[in-house]
Short mmCIF file of C-alpha atoms in Angstrom, two decimals:
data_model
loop_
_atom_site.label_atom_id
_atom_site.label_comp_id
_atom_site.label_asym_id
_atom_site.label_seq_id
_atom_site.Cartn_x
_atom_site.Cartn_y
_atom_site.Cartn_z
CA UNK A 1 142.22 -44.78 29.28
CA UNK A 2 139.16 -45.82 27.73
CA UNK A 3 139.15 -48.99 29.86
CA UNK A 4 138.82 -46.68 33.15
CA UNK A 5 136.59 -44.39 31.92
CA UNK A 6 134.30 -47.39 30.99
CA UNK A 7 134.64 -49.03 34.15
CA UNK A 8 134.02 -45.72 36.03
CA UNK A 9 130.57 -45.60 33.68
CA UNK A 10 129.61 -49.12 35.31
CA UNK A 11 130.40 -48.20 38.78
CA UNK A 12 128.58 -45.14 38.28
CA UNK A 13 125.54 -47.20 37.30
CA UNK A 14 125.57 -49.47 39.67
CA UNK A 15 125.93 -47.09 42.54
CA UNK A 16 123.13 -44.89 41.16
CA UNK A 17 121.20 -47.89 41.17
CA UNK A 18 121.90 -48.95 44.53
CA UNK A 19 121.38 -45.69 46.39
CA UNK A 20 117.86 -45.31 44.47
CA UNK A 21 116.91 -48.86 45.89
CA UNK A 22 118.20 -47.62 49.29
CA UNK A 23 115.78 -44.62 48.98
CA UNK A 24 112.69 -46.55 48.36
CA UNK A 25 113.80 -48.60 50.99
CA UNK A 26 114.09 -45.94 53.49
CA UNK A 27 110.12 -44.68 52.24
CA UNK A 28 108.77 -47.83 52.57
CA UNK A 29 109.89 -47.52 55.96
CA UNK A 30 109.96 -44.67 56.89
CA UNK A 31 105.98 -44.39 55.56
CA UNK A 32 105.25 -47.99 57.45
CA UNK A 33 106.09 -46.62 61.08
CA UNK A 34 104.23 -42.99 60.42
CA UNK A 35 101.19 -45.73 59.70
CA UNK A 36 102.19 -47.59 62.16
CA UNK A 37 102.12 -44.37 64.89
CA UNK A 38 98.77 -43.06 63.77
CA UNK A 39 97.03 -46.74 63.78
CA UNK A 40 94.39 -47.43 65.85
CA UNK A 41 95.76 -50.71 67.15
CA UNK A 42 98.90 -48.41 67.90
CA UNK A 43 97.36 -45.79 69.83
CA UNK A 44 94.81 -48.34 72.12
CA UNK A 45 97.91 -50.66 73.21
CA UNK A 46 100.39 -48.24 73.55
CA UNK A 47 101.50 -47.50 77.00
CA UNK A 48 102.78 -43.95 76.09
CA UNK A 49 100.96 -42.64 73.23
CA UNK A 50 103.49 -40.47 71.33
CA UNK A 51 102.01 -36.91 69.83
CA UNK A 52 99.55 -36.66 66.73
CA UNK A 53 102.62 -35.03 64.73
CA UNK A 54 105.12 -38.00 64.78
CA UNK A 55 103.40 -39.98 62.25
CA UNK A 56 103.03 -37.18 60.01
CA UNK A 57 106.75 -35.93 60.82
CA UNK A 58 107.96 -39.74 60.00
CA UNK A 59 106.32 -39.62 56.58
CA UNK A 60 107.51 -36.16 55.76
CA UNK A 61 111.04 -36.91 56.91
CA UNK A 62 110.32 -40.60 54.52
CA UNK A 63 109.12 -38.45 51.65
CA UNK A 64 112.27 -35.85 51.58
CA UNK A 65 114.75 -38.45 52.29
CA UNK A 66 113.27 -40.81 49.02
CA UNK A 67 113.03 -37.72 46.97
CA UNK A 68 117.25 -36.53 47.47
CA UNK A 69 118.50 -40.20 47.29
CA UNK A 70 116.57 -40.52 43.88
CA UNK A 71 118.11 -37.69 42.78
CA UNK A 72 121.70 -38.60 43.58
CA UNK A 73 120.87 -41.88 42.42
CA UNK A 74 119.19 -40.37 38.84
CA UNK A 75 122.24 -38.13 39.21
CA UNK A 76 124.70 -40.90 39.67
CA UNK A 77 123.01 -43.19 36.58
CA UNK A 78 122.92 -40.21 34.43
CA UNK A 79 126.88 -39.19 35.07
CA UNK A 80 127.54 -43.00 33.85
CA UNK A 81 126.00 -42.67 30.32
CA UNK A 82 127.91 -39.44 30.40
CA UNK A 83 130.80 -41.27 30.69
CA UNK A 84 130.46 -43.59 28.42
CA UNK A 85 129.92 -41.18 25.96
CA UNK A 86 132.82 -38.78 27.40
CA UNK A 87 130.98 -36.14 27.20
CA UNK A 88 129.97 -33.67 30.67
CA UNK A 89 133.13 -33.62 32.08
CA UNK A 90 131.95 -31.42 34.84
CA UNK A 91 128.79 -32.94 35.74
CA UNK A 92 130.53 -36.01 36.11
CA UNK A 93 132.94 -33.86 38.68
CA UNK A 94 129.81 -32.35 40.48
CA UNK A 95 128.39 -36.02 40.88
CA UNK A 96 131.63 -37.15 42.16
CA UNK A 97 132.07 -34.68 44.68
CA UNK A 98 128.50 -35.41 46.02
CA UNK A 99 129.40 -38.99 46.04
CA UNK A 100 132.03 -38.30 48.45
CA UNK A 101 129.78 -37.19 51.43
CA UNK A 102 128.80 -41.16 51.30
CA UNK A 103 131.31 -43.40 53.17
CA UNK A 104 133.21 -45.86 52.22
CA UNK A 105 131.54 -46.40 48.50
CA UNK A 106 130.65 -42.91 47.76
CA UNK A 107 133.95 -41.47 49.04
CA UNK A 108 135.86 -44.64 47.14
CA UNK A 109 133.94 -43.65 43.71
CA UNK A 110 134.08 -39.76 44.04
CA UNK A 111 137.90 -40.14 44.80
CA UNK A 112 138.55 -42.42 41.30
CA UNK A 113 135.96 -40.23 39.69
CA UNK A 114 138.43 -37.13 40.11
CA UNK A 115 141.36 -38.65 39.77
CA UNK A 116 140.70 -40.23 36.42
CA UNK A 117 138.82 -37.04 35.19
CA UNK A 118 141.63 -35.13 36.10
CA UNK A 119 144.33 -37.02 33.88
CA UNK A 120 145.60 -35.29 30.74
CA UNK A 121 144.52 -37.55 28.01
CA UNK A 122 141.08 -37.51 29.61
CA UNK A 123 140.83 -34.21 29.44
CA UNK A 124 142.01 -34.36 25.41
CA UNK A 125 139.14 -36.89 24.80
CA UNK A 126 136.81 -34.53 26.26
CA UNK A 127 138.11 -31.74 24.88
CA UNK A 128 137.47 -33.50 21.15
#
């Protein structure tokens, strides 16, 4: 039992970490085409010039996105010490089920998440 719950801590971990490096990936893009729309060089050898919003919209739509992932991924990192410690039982669950809007990883991870929370003796620990 302890075994799972530890590996379920390290998976937890590394999956938070992941999806906050995927969110500062997406702003670094995201952010580098607004730039790129409201350049100079952009606008003089474009042959359709696209409307003085886009760039703006881009970042905004960069800055939301990077904020949510970091937060799942915070989320995600902070369920894993939780874990380890067995202790937040129902964070852990909340975490889990937001995991599972992510396919195949998140889904894969929210799925063991549940099923291992969900086991008598786990429940016991947590209950100590």
């Amino acid at each position: 039992m302890n075994n799972n719950l530890s590996t379920l801590s390290i998976l937890h971990y590394v999956y938070g970490g992941f999806i906050c490096f995927i969110g500062a990936a997406v702003l670094v893009l995201l952010l580098t085409l607004g730039n790129l729309f409201q350049s100079d060089w952009f606008l003089q050898n474009a042959e359709e010039v696209p409307p003085a919003f886009v760039g703006a919209l881009m970042s905004g739509i960069g800055w939301a996105v990077f904020v949510f992932l970091e937060a799942k991924g915070i989320a995600n990192i902070i369920s894993g010490n939780l874990l380890a410690k067995a202790r937040g039982r129902v964070f852990s669950q909340i975490v889990a089920g937001l995991d599972c809007l992510n396919i195949p990883f998140g889904i894969a991870l929210g799925i063991f998440t549940f099923v291992e929370l969900n086991k008598d003796e786990v429940k016991r620990l947590y209950a100590s």
